Amino acid sequence: MKERHFEQRLPLHQDQIAYFCMEMGLTSDMPTYSGGLGVLAGDTLKSLADLRVPTVGVSLRYASGYFEQHVDENGTQTSSAEEWNPHDFLTSLSHTVTVTLEGRDITVGVWEYSVKGRSGFEVPVYFLDTDLEENDPQDREITNRLYIGDAYHRFKQEAILGIGGVRMLGAIGCRNIDLYHMNEGHSSLLTAEVLKYMYDDTQSMDENLHMLRNKCIFTTHTTVPAAHEKFDRSMVESILGSDYIPEEMYTMSSDDEDRLNMTHLAMNFSRFINGVAKKHREVSLEMFPQYDIEAITNGIHVNTWVGDHMSQLFSHHLPGWDQEPSILRNALRLPRNELWNAHQAEKQKLIDYVRQVDGTELDLDTFTIGFGRRMTLYKRPSFIFDDLERLMKIHNEIGNVQFVFSGKAHPDEDASQKLIEDLYSYMERLGGKIKIVFLEDYSMKIAHYMISGVDLWLNNPQIPKEASGTSGMKAALNGIPSLSTLDGWWLEGCVEEKTGWGIEPQTETEHESLYNKLEYVIIPKYYQHRDEYQEIMRNAIAINGAYFHTDRMVKEYIVRAYFD
Ligand SMILES: *Cc1c(COP(=O)(O)O)cnc(C)c1O
């Protein structure tokens, strides 16, 4: 069996991979994620468990989650803490470790989540927690909120994750960690801790750093320069002490202002570095020309993201698809009418959900466009409304459209929050002539309704800022084609007119390209050449669903990154 095959070929028998990430999206209601990075981490661990790869995950347990989003009738976002009971999802373990920050000993506790693979194999995920009675009140707050707080606070969180994480694995008894996989630079302080853990006095620092490098790999997930964090030396030293990070490591990883660059720290001490799509690799090489960077294109966990009706259809016609997602390529054979019926049933579920939470009654037979992701400038959520006249003309003369939007804006970013206000002001200007729904409090659950229930998945990030994007992969699995700028994964997933459409300005602007595709190609197909639309839906499953999944992605990591 394939599963055993990988288990046996891992470097040493009981050796394990430690997968570190600041956020983990494992199940919708456990608010330890903010967006694509966390969901990818969760999907990855699920596939590692499916493939029986001995792995442990490490992250932080955020007592107040990321945030709960409220949006008023003007589109103004307010946020509140996400209250949750960890006992609903996690088991509290008795292990503790100590991390000394600002000269205070902080006790770190741990919770366990067990990811069960399809054959029962378990991958534990450890969530570190400083909210313990014995800690100083300010230290109890360290793991309170995901991505919220100043640089000082963030650096302390990252120290708990990287340093506390390595110590916790030791305390729990995972003594055979063969490889530390850092997802994003947030966890890169683990390099300094691993070095201390394995330091061999009889060898030179260079030799020790070489050994360290053999234990670490790094995946960068963003193209946004600001997301590559830098921390002032004075702050680093006041938190960690002046000799925690060896001078050799610090110098190699600091910038001209002597700030510690977390991405450089990770890259300098990893033997393998990758970006998350082919294009992202190229963009990363431009940003970091001094490193070898490879590409392993992201995927999604199919059993997590398939809709119930689609899943039944697949099981009927493509037996074994859920054990081996590549079988989905035979979706080319799915009877078009059955595919359509399953899709309409998924769409009805979305419509029912929207009615229940928002009160709006969407129409089953109206062409429905979905846009759900973090609300941030480069993703341009209101792009399609920039020419309302053109959109109204398409709606009135070519075929009706309706929209479902959802997404959280970071509470500290005014410009991102304004994007939601922009969407609301367009809704107001349209005065109900086109139905537009904004679903509050985007989550994996809402994403699931949307990526299985709309007719077209819209994605228009500013090129080249989207590292990969994964929501379009989820849509493709459910037979929903994308209309997207050619960035991130879509450069690999778009076969024009076969799996969806690219927004690809040649002589026209990006906006004209978007409207032209909708007016002359996509909407006429949907309403007048339904069979052709269904053909594209089938291709989305057979060509993209069968490939852009974490089963394939994890196998690439195993062969290219995890093996030495
Ligand atoms: C899949 C997913 C994302 C990623 O969306 P992109 O369009 O790839 O940025 C973000 N948030 C949630 C909740 C998701 O499920």
mmCIF file of N, CA, C and O and ligand atoms in Angstrom, residues 28 33-40 43 300 305 371-374 378-379 442-448 451 457-459 466 468-474 489, ligand 1:
data_model
loop_
_atom_site.group_PDB
_atom_site.id
_atom_site.type_symbol
_atom_site.label_atom_id
_atom_site.label_comp_id
_atom_site.label_asym_id
_atom_site.label_seq_id
_atom_site.Cartn_x
_atom_site.Cartn_y
_atom_site.Cartn_z
ATOM 1 N N SER A 28 -13.183 24.561 11.769
ATOM 2 C CA SER A 28 -13.655 25.936 11.622
ATOM 3 C C SER A 28 -13.772 26.704 12.940
ATOM 4 O O SER A 28 -13.367 27.854 13.030
ATOM 5 N N TYR A 33 -6.600 30.412 13.595
ATOM 6 C CA TYR A 33 -6.125 30.738 12.245
ATOM 7 C C TYR A 33 -6.709 32.073 11.810
ATOM 8 O O TYR A 33 -7.720 32.519 12.325
ATOM 9 N N SER A 34 -6.023 32.682 10.837
ATOM 10 C CA SER A 34 -6.539 33.935 10.287
ATOM 11 C C SER A 34 -6.854 33.802 8.807
ATOM 12 O O SER A 34 -7.761 34.435 8.296
ATOM 13 N N GLY A 35 -6.134 32.968 8.086
ATOM 14 C CA GLY A 35 -6.390 32.876 6.654
ATOM 15 C C GLY A 35 -5.671 31.718 6.011
ATOM 16 O O GLY A 35 -5.472 30.668 6.636
ATOM 17 N N GLY A 36 -5.257 31.933 4.777
ATOM 18 C CA GLY A 36 -4.718 30.864 3.946
ATOM 19 C C GLY A 36 -3.544 30.102 4.563
ATOM 20 O O GLY A 36 -3.467 28.886 4.429
ATOM 21 N N LEU A 37 -2.640 30.810 5.247
ATOM 22 C CA LEU A 37 -1.477 30.135 5.829
ATOM 23 C C LEU A 37 -1.910 29.073 6.845
ATOM 24 O O LEU A 37 -1.429 27.941 6.829
ATOM 25 N N GLY A 38 -2.821 29.454 7.721
ATOM 26 C CA GLY A 38 -3.268 28.529 8.757
ATOM 27 C C GLY A 38 -4.057 27.359 8.180
ATOM 28 O O GLY A 38 -3.892 26.212 8.607
ATOM 29 N N VAL A 39 -4.896 27.655 7.205
ATOM 30 C CA VAL A 39 -5.698 26.589 6.605
ATOM 31 C C VAL A 39 -4.783 25.621 5.859
ATOM 32 O O VAL A 39 -4.947 24.398 5.931
ATOM 33 N N LEU A 40 -3.779 26.167 5.186
ATOM 34 C CA LEU A 40 -2.819 25.300 4.507
ATOM 35 C C LEU A 40 -2.082 24.406 5.513
ATOM 36 O O LEU A 40 -1.882 23.213 5.282
ATOM 37 N N ASP A 43 -4.459 21.677 6.523
ATOM 38 C CA ASP A 43 -4.646 20.709 5.428
ATOM 39 C C ASP A 43 -3.400 19.838 5.256
ATOM 40 O O ASP A 43 -3.494 18.640 4.977
ATOM 41 N N ILE A 300 -4.897 21.534 -1.398
ATOM 42 C CA ILE A 300 -5.936 21.556 -0.359
ATOM 43 C C ILE A 300 -6.272 20.107 0.009
ATOM 44 O O ILE A 300 -6.045 19.198 -0.798
ATOM 45 N N TRP A 305 -12.566 19.729 2.002
ATOM 46 C CA TRP A 305 -13.158 20.807 1.200
ATOM 47 C C TRP A 305 -14.205 20.381 0.192
ATOM 48 O O TRP A 305 -14.809 21.223 -0.466
ATOM 49 N N PHE A 371 -16.582 35.681 -3.738
ATOM 50 C CA PHE A 371 -15.273 36.252 -3.399
ATOM 51 C C PHE A 371 -15.135 36.171 -1.883
ATOM 52 O O PHE A 371 -15.817 36.886 -1.147
ATOM 53 N N GLY A 372 -14.275 35.282 -1.402
ATOM 54 C CA GLY A 372 -14.088 35.140 0.047
ATOM 55 C C GLY A 372 -12.630 34.956 0.356
ATOM 56 O O GLY A 372 -12.002 34.013 -0.150
ATOM 57 N N ARG A 373 -12.080 35.832 1.127
ATOM 58 C CA ARG A 373 -10.667 35.750 1.531
ATOM 59 C C ARG A 373 -10.400 36.920 2.458
ATOM 60 O O ARG A 373 -11.265 37.770 2.668
ATOM 61 N N ARG A 374 -9.196 36.954 3.053
ATOM 62 C CA ARG A 374 -8.844 38.090 3.898
ATOM 63 C C ARG A 374 -9.041 39.378 3.113
ATOM 64 O O ARG A 374 -8.723 39.459 1.936
ATOM 65 N N TYR A 378 -4.065 44.228 -1.561
ATOM 66 C CA TYR A 378 -3.616 43.638 -2.829
ATOM 67 C C TYR A 378 -4.644 42.674 -3.423
ATOM 68 O O TYR A 378 -4.630 42.384 -4.600
ATOM 69 N N LYS A 379 -5.556 42.198 -2.601
ATOM 70 C CA LYS A 379 -6.572 41.268 -3.117
ATOM 71 C C LYS A 379 -7.745 41.992 -3.793
ATOM 72 O O LYS A 379 -8.573 41.371 -4.438
ATOM 73 N N TYR A 442 -15.919 35.696 8.356
ATOM 74 C CA TYR A 442 -15.407 34.636 7.468
ATOM 75 C C TYR A 442 -14.679 33.570 8.275
ATOM 76 O O TYR A 442 -13.924 33.869 9.198
ATOM 77 N N SER A 443 -14.910 32.338 7.910
ATOM 78 C CA SER A 443 -14.329 31.202 8.632
ATOM 79 C C SER A 443 -14.200 30.055 7.635
ATOM 80 O O SER A 443 -14.668 30.150 6.495
ATOM 81 N N MET A 444 -13.608 28.955 8.079
ATOM 82 C CA MET A 444 -13.538 27.781 7.207
ATOM 83 C C MET A 444 -14.938 27.305 6.838
ATOM 84 O O MET A 444 -15.172 26.829 5.730
ATOM 85 N N LYS A 445 -15.859 27.445 7.764
ATOM 86 C CA LYS A 445 -17.226 27.004 7.495
ATOM 87 C C LYS A 445 -17.875 27.835 6.384
ATOM 88 O O LYS A 445 -18.469 27.296 5.441
ATOM 89 N N ILE A 446 -17.742 29.148 6.493
ATOM 90 C CA ILE A 446 -18.314 30.013 5.452
ATOM 91 C C ILE A 446 -17.598 29.778 4.127
ATOM 92 O O ILE A 446 -18.223 29.695 3.064
ATOM 93 N N ALA A 447 -16.263 29.632 4.211
ATOM 94 C CA ALA A 447 -15.502 29.334 2.988
ATOM 95 C C ALA A 447 -16.062 28.079 2.329
ATOM 96 O O ALA A 447 -16.261 28.029 1.114
ATOM 97 N N HIS A 448 -16.360 27.075 3.138
ATOM 98 C CA HIS A 448 -16.856 25.809 2.603
ATOM 99 C C HIS A 448 -18.176 26.003 1.852
ATOM 100 O O HIS A 448 -18.355 25.502 0.735
ATOM 101 N N ILE A 451 -17.203 28.094 -1.482
ATOM 102 C CA ILE A 451 -16.418 27.452 -2.551
ATOM 103 C C ILE A 451 -17.121 26.218 -3.122
ATOM 104 O O ILE A 451 -16.680 25.649 -4.115
ATOM 105 N N TRP A 457 -15.733 31.502 -9.152
ATOM 106 C CA TRP A 457 -14.890 31.986 -8.061
ATOM 107 C C TRP A 457 -14.011 33.110 -8.612
ATOM 108 O O TRP A 457 -13.254 32.895 -9.550
ATOM 109 N N LEU A 458 -14.202 34.294 -8.059
ATOM 110 C CA LEU A 458 -13.499 35.479 -8.555
ATOM 111 C C LEU A 458 -12.273 35.765 -7.692
ATOM 112 O O LEU A 458 -12.332 35.695 -6.460
ATOM 113 N N ASN A 459 -11.182 36.089 -8.360
ATOM 114 C CA ASN A 459 -9.927 36.332 -7.647
ATOM 115 C C ASN A 459 -9.143 37.346 -8.470
ATOM 116 O O ASN A 459 -8.819 37.081 -9.620
ATOM 117 N N GLU A 466 0.124 37.663 -5.033
ATOM 118 C CA GLU A 466 -0.473 36.452 -4.465
ATOM 119 C C GLU A 466 0.528 35.314 -4.565
ATOM 120 O O GLU A 466 0.857 34.859 -5.658
ATOM 121 N N SER A 468 0.299 32.104 -3.596
ATOM 122 C CA SER A 468 -0.355 30.958 -4.227
ATOM 123 C C SER A 468 -1.853 31.223 -4.301
ATOM 124 O O SER A 468 -2.423 31.387 -5.361
ATOM 125 N N GLY A 469 -2.488 31.318 -3.118
ATOM 126 C CA GLY A 469 -3.946 31.323 -3.081
ATOM 127 C C GLY A 469 -4.370 29.871 -3.072
ATOM 128 O O GLY A 469 -3.774 29.034 -3.763
ATOM 129 N N THR A 470 -5.341 29.532 -2.245
ATOM 130 C CA THR A 470 -5.814 28.149 -2.226
ATOM 131 C C THR A 470 -7.324 28.053 -2.361
ATOM 132 O O THR A 470 -7.846 26.970 -2.642
ATOM 133 N N SER A 471 -8.034 29.169 -2.179
ATOM 134 C CA SER A 471 -9.499 29.057 -2.212
ATOM 135 C C SER A 471 -9.981 28.642 -3.600
ATOM 136 O O SER A 471 -10.952 27.892 -3.719
ATOM 137 N N GLY A 472 -9.288 29.075 -4.652
ATOM 138 C CA GLY A 472 -9.673 28.672 -6.012
ATOM 139 C C GLY A 472 -9.484 27.170 -6.231
ATOM 140 O O GLY A 472 -10.186 26.552 -7.032
ATOM 141 N N MET A 473 -8.531 26.575 -5.495
ATOM 142 C CA MET A 473 -8.339 25.115 -5.587
ATOM 143 C C MET A 473 -9.529 24.399 -4.960
ATOM 144 O O MET A 473 -9.987 23.362 -5.444
ATOM 145 N N LYS A 474 -10.015 24.972 -3.840
ATOM 146 C CA LYS A 474 -11.181 24.383 -3.173
ATOM 147 C C LYS A 474 -12.387 24.451 -4.099
ATOM 148 O O LYS A 474 -13.174 23.506 -4.205
ATOM 149 N N TRP A 489 -1.109 30.368 -7.891
ATOM 150 C CA TRP A 489 -1.403 29.034 -8.427
ATOM 151 C C TRP A 489 -2.122 29.089 -9.768
ATOM 152 O O TRP A 489 -2.027 28.166 -10.563
HETATM 153 C C1 LIG B 1 -8.847 28.743 1.927
HETATM 154 C C2 LIG B 1 -9.024 29.842 2.888
HETATM 155 C C3 LIG B 1 -8.307 31.037 2.736
HETATM 156 C C4 LIG B 1 -7.351 31.273 1.589
HETATM 157 O O1 LIG B 1 -7.975 32.087 0.623
HETATM 158 P P1 LIG B 1 -7.159 32.685 -0.592
HETATM 159 O O2 LIG B 1 -8.152 33.099 -1.586
HETATM 160 O O3 LIG B 1 -6.302 31.605 -1.072
HETATM 161 O O4 LIG B 1 -6.387 33.799 -0.049
HETATM 162 C C5 LIG B 1 -8.494 32.037 3.668
HETATM 163 N N1 LIG B 1 -9.354 31.898 4.698
HETATM 164 C C6 LIG B 1 -10.071 30.778 4.864
HETATM 165 C C7 LIG B 1 -11.007 30.677 6.020
HETATM 166 C C8 LIG B 1 -9.941 29.710 3.969
HETATM 167 O O5 LIG B 1 -10.644 28.589 4.152
#
